[in-house]
PDB file of C-alpha atoms in Angstrom:
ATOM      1  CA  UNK T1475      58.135  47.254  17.289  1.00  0.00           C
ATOM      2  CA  UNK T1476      56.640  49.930  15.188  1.00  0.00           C
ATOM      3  CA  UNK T1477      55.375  49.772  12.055  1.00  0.00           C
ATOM      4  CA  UNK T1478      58.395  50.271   9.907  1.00  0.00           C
ATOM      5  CA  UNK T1479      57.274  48.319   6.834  1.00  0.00           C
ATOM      6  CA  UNK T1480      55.267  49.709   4.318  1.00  0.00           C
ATOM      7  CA  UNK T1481      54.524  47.809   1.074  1.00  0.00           C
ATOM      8  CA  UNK T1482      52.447  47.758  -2.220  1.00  0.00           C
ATOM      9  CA  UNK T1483      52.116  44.289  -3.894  1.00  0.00           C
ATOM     10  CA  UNK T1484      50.367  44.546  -7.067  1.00  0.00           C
ATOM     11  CA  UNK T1485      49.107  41.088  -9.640  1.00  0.00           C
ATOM     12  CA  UNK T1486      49.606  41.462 -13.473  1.00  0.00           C
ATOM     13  CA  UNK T1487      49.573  38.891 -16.045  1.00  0.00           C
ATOM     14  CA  UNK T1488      50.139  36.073 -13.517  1.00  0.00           C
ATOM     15  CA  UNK T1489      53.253  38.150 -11.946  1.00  0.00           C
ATOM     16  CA  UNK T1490      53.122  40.083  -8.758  1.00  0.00           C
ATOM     17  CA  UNK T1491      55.312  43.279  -8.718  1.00  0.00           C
ATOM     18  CA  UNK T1492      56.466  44.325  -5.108  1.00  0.00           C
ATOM     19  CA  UNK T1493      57.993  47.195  -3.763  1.00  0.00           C
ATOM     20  CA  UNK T1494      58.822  47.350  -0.321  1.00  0.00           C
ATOM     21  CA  UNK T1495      60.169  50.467   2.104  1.00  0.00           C
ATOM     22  CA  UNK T1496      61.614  50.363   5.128  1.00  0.00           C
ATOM     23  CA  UNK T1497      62.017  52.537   8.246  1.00  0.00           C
ATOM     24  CA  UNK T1498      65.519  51.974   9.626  1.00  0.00           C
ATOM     25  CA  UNK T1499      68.318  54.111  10.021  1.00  0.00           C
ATOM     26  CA  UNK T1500      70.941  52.227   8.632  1.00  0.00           C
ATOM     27  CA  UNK T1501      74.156  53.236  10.562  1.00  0.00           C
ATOM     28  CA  UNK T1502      77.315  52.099   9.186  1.00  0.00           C
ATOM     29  CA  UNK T1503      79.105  52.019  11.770  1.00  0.00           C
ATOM     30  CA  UNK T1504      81.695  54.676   9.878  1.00  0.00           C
ATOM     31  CA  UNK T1505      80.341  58.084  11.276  1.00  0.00           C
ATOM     32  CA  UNK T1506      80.725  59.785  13.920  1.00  0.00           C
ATOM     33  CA  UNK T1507      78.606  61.864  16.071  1.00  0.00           C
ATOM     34  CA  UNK T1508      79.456  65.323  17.181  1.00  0.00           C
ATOM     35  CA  UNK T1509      81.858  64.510  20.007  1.00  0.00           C
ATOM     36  CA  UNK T1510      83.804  62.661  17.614  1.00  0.00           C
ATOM     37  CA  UNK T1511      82.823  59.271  19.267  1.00  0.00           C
ATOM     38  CA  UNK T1512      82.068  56.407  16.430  1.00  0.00           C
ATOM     39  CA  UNK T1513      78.170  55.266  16.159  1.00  0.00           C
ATOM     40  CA  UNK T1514      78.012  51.911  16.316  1.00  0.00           C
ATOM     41  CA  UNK T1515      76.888  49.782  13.136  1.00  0.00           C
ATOM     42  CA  UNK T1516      72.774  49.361  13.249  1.00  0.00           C
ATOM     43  CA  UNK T1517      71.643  48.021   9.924  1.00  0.00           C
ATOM     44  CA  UNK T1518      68.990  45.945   8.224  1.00  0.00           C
ATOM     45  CA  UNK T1519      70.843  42.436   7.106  1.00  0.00           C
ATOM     46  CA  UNK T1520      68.203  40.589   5.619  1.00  0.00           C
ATOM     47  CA  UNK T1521      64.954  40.878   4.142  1.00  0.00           C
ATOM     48  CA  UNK T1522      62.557  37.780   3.381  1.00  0.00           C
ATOM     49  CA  UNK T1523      59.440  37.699   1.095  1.00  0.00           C
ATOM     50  CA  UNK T1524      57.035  34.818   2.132  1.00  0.00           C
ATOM     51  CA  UNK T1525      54.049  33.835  -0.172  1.00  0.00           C
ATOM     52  CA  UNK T1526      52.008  31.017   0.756  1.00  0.00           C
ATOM     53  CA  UNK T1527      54.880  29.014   2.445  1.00  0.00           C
ATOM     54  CA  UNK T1528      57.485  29.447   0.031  1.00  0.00           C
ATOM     55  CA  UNK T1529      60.172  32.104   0.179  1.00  0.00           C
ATOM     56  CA  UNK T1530      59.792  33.624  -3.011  1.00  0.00           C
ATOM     57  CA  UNK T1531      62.257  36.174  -2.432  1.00  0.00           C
ATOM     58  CA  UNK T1532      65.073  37.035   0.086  1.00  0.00           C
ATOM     59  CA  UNK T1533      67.815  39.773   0.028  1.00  0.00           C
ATOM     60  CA  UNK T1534      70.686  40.537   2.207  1.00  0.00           C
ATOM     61  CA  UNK T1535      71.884  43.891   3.104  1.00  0.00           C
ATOM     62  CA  UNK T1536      75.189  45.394   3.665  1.00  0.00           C
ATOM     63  CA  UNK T1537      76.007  48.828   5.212  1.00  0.00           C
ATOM     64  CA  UNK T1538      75.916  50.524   1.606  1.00  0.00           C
ATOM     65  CA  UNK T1539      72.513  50.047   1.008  1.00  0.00           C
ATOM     66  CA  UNK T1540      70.753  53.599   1.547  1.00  0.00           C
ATOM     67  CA  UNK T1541      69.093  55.003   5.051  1.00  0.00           C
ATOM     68  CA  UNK T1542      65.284  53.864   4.942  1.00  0.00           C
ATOM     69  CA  UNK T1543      66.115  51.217   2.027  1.00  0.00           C
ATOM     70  CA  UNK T1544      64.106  50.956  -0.963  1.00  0.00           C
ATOM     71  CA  UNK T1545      63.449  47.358  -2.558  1.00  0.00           C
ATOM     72  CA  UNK T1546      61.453  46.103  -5.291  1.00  0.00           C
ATOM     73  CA  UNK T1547      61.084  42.684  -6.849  1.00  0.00           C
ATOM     74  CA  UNK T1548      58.296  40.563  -9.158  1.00  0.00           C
ATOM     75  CA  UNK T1549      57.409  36.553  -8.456  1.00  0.00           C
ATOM     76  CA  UNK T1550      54.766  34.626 -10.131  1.00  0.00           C
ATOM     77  CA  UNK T1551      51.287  35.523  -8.302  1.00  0.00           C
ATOM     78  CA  UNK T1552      47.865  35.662  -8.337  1.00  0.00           C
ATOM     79  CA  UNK T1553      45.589  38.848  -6.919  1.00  0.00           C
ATOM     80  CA  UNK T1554      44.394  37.816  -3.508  1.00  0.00           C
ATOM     81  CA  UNK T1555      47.172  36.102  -2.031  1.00  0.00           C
ATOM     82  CA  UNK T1556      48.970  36.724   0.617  1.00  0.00           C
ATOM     83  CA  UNK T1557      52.404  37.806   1.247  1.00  0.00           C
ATOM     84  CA  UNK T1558      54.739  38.482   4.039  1.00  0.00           C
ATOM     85  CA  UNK T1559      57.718  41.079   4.375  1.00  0.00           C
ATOM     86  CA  UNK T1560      60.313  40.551   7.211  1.00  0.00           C
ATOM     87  CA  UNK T1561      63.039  42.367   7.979  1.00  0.00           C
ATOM     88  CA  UNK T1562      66.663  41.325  10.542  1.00  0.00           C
ATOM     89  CA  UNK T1563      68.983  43.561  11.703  1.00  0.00           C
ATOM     90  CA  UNK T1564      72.213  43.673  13.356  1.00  0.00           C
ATOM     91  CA  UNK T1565      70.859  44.155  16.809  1.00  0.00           C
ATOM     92  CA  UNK T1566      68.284  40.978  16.219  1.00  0.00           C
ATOM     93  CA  UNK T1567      65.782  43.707  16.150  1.00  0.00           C
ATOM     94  CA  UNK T1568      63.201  42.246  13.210  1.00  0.00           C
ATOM     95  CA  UNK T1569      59.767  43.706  11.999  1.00  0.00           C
ATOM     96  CA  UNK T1570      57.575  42.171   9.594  1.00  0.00           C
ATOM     97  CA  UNK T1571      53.846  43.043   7.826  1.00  0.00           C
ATOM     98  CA  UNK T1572      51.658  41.010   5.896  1.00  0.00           C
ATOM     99  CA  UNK T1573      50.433  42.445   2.319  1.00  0.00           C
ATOM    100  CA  UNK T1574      47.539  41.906   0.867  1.00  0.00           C
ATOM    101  CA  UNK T1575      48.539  40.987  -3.195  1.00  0.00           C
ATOM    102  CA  UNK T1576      45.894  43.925  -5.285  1.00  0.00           C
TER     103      UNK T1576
ATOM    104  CA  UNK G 687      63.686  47.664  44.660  1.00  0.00           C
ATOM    105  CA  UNK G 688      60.600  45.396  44.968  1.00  0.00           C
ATOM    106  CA  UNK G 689      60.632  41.379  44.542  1.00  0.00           C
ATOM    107  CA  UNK G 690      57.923  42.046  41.481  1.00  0.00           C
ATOM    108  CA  UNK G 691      60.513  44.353  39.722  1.00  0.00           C
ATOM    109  CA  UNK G 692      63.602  42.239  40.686  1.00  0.00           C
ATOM    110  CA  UNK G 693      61.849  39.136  38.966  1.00  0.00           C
ATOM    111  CA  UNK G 694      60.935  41.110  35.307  1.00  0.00           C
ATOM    112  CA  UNK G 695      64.558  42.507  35.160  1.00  0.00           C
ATOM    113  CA  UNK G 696      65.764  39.206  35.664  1.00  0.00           C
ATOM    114  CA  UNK G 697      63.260  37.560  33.176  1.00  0.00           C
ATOM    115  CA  UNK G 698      64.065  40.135  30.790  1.00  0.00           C
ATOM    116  CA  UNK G 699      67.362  39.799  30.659  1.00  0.00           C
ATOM    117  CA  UNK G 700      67.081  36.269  30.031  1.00  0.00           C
ATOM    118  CA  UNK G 701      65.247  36.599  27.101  1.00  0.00           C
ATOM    119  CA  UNK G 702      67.709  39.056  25.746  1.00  0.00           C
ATOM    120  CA  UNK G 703      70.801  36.582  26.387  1.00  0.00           C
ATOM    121  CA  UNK G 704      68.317  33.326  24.509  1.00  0.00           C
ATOM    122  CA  UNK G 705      67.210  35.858  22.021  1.00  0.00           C
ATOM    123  CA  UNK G 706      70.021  37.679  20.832  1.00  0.00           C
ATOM    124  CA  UNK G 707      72.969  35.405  19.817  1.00  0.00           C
ATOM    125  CA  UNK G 708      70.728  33.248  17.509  1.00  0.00           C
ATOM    126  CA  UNK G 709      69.096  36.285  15.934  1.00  0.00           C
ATOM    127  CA  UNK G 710      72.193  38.212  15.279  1.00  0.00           C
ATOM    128  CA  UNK G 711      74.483  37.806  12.160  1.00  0.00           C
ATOM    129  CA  UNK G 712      71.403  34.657  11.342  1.00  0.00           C
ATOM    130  CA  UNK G 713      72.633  33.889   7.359  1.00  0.00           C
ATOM    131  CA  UNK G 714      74.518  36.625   6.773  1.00  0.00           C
ATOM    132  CA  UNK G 715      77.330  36.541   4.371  1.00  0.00           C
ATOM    133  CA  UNK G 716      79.874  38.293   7.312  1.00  0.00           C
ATOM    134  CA  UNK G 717      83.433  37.553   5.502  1.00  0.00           C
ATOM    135  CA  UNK G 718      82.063  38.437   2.170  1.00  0.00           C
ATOM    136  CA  UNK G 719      79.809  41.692   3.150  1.00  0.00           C
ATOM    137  CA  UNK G 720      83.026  42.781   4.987  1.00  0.00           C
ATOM    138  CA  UNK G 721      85.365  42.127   2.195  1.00  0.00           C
ATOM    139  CA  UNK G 722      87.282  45.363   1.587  1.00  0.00           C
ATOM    140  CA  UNK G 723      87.440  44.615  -2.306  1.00  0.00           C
ATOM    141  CA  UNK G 724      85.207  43.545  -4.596  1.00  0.00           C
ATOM    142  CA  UNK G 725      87.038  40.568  -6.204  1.00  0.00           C
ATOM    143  CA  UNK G 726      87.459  39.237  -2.158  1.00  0.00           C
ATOM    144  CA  UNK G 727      84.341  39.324  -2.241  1.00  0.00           C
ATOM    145  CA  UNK G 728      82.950  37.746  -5.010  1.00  0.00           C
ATOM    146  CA  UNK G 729      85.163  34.929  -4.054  1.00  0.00           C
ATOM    147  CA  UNK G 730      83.999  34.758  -0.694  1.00  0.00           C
ATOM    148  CA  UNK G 731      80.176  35.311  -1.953  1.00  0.00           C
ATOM    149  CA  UNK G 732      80.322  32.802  -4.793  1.00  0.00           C
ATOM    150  CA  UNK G 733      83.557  30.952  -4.206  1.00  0.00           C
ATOM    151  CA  UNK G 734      84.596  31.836  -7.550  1.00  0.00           C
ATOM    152  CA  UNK G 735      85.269  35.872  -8.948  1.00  0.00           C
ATOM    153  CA  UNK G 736      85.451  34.495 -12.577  1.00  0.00           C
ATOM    154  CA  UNK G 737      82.654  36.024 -14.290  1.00  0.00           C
ATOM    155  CA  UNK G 738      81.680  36.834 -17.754  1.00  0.00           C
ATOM    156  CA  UNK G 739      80.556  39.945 -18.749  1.00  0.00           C
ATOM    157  CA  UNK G 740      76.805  39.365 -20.679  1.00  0.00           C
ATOM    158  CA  UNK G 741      74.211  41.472 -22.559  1.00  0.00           C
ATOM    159  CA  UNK G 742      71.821  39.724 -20.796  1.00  0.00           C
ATOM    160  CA  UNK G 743      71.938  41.412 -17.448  1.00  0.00           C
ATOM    161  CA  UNK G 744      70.914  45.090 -17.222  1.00  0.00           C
ATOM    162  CA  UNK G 745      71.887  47.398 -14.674  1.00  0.00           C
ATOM    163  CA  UNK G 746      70.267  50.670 -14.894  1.00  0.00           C
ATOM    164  CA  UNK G 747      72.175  53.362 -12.925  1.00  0.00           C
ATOM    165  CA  UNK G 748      72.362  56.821 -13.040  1.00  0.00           C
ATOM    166  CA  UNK G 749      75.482  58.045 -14.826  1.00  0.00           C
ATOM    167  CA  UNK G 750      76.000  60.795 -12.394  1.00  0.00           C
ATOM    168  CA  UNK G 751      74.681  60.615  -9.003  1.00  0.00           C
ATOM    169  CA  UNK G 752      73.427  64.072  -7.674  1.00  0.00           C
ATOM    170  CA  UNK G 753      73.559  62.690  -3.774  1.00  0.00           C
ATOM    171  CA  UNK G 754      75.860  59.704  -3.286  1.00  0.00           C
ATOM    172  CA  UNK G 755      73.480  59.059  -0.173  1.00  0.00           C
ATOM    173  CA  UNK G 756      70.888  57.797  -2.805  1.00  0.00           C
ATOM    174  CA  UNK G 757      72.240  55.744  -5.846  1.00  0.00           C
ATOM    175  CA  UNK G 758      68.702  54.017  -7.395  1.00  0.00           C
ATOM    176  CA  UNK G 759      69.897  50.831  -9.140  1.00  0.00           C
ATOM    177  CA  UNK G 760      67.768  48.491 -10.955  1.00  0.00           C
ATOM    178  CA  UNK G 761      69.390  44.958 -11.965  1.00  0.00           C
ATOM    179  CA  UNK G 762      67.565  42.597 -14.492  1.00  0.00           C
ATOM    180  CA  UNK G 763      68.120  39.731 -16.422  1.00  0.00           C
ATOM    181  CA  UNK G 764      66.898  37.088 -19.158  1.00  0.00           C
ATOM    182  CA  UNK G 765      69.172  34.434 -17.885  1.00  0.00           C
ATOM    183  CA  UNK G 766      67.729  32.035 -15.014  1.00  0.00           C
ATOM    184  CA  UNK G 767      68.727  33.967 -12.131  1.00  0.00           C
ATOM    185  CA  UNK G 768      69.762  32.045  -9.015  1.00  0.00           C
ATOM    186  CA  UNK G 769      71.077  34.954  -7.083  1.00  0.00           C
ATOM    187  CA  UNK G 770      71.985  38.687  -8.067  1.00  0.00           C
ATOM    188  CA  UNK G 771      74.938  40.130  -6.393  1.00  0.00           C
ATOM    189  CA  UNK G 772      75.887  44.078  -6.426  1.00  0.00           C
ATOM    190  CA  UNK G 773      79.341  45.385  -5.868  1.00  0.00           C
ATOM    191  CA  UNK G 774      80.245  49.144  -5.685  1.00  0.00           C
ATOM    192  CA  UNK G 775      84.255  48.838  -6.161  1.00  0.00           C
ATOM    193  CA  UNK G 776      85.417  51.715  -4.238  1.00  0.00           C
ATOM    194  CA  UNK G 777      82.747  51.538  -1.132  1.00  0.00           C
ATOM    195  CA  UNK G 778      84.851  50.838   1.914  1.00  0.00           C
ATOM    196  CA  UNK G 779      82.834  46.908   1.985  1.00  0.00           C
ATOM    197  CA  UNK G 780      82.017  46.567  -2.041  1.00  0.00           C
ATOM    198  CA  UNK G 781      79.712  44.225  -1.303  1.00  0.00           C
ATOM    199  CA  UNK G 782      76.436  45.794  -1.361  1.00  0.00           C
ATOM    200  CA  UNK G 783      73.919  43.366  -1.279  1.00  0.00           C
ATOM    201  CA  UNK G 784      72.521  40.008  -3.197  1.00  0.00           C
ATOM    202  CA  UNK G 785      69.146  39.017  -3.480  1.00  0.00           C
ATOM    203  CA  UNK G 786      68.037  34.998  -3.848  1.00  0.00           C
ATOM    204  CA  UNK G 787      65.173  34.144  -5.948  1.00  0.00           C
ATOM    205  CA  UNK G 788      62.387  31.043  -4.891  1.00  0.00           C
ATOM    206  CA  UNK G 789      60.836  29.474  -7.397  1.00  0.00           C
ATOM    207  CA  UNK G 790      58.474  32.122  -9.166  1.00  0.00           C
ATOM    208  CA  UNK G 791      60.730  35.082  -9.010  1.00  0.00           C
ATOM    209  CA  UNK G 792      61.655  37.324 -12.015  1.00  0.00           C
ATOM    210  CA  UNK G 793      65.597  38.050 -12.067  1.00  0.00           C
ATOM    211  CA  UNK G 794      65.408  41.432 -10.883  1.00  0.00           C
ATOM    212  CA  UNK G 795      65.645  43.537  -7.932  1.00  0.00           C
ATOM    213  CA  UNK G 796      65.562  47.732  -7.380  1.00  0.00           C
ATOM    214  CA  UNK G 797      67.034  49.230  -4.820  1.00  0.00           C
ATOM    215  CA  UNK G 798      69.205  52.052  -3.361  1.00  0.00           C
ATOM    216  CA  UNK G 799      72.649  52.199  -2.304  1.00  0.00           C
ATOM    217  CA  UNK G 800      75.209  54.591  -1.090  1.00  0.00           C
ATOM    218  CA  UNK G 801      78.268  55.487  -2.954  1.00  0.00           C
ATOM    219  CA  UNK G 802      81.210  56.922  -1.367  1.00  0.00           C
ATOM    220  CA  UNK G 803      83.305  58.444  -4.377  1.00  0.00           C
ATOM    221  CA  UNK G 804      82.694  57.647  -7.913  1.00  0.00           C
ATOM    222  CA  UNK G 805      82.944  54.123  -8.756  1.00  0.00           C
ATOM    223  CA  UNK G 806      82.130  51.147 -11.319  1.00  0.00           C
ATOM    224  CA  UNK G 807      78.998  49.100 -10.052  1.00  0.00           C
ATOM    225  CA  UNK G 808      79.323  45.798 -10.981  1.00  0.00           C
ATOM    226  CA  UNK G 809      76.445  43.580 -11.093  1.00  0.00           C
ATOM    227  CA  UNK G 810      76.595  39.900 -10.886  1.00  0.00           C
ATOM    228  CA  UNK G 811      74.084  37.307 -11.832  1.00  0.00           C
ATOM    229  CA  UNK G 812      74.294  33.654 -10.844  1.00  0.00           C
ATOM    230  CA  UNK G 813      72.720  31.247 -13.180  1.00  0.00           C
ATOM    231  CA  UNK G 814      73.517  27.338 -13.594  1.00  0.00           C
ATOM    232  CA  UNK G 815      76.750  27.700 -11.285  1.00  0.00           C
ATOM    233  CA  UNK G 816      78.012  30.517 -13.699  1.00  0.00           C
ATOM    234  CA  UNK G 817      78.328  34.341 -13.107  1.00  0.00           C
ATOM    235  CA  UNK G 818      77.034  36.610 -15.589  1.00  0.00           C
ATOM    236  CA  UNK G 819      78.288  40.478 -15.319  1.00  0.00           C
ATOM    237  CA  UNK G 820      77.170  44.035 -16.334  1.00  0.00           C
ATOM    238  CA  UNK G 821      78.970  47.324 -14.778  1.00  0.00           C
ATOM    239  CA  UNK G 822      78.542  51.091 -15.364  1.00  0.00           C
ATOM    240  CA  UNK G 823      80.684  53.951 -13.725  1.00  0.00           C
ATOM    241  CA  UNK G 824      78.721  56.206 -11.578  1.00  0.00           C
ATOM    242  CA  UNK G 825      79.980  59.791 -11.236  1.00  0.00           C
ATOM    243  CA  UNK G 826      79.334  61.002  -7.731  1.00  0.00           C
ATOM    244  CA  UNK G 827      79.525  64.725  -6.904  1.00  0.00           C
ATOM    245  CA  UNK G 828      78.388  64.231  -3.331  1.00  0.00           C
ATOM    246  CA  UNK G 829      79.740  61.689  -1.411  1.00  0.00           C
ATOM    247  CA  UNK G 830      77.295  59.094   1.015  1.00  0.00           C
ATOM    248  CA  UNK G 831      79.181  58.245   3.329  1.00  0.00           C
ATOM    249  CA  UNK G 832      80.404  60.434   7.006  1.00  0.00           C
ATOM    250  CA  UNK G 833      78.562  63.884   4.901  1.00  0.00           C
TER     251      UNK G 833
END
């Protein structure tokens, strides 16, 4: 799979601010293309922020959330540590990057 | 066809059949994401839809929305969040998303959702088995979903 996370984790005052974007088109399943045929649903359904072996952090997505979706959360942290972003889909397609905490 | 090929198809498809079912739909909240209102779904999110509406979550959102396509929303709260829930009421599935906290985590989360028409977006926090609400009405000149 492609890179399709990108992510900037940054420590302050014990507390490490994250914001995460994500390549994905995020169908939902609603439109249709130009022959009038329906596109099928293809969307990101859950998102999981790892740190050390803890899941600090964990979302879940429904079809409203925008094309190429935008998140950004804070958990206790120090600079240095190490973090992982992981993405699921619909399709069991998945993706996930490992940030470096600045 | 050649025996090689024959074998990878075969070994592919395999791993697509193992892979697949226990990847797909893994934790999702199915009958409350596709709830087609928002108090269905707050009752099939949190078993409950009683809520309380609090000072002490903050949802910043845009009071008109330019592009419905892109609705920024920023929920935060004070409170001991277990779980933050965000419902768009007139989105065909209300449900938008939730996000769970670990230990460590500061109650909030930013993201950005679509909005079909103008709507209230309700945000709900779960703290100590209670829900805690705050909701704003978004005015939507362009609608995000089919353009």
């Amino acid at each position: 799979m492609a890179k399709t996370i990108r992510s900037k984790a940054k420590a302050k005052n014990g507390m490490v601010d994250v914001k995460v974007l994500m390549k994905h088109p995020m169908e939902t399943g609603l439109r249709k293309d130009k022959d009038g045929n329906q596109i099928p649903p293809h969307f990101i359904q859950s998102v999981t922020a790892t740190a050390g072996d803890a899941v600090v952090f964990s979302a879940e997505f429904n079809t409203s959330v925008s094309k190429d979706p935008y998140l950004a959360f804070a958990y206790a942290g120090e600079k240095g540590s190490a973090l992982t972003i992981a993405w699921s889909d619909n399709t069991g397609a998945t993706d996930s990057a490992d940030v470096k905490v600045k | 066809m050649d025996r090689r090929s024959v074998l990878r198809a075969i070994s592919g498809a395999v791993v697509a059949a193992i892979a697949l079912p226990r990847m797909a739909w893994a934790s999702w909240s199915e009958s409350a994401m596709k709830a087609n209102e928002s108090t269905a779904a707050m009752n099939e999110l949190f078993g409950t839809a009683e809520n309380v509406a609090s000072a002490e979550v903050k949802l910043k959102a845009p009071e008109i929305a330019e592009n419905g396509a892109v609705v920024p929303l920023e929920v935060s709260t004070s409170l001991p969040a277990e779980q933050i829930a965000i419902f768009i009421d007139k989105n065909p599935s209300p449900l938008a998303m939730t996000a769970t906290f670990g230990a460590g985590a500061a109650g909030l989360v930013k993201t950005r959702v679509r909005m079909g028409e103008t709507s209230n977006v309700v945000a709900v926090v779960k703290s100590g088995g209670k829900l805690y609400s705050a909701s704003q009405e978004v005015k939507v000149t362009i609608g995000g979903c089919g353009g």
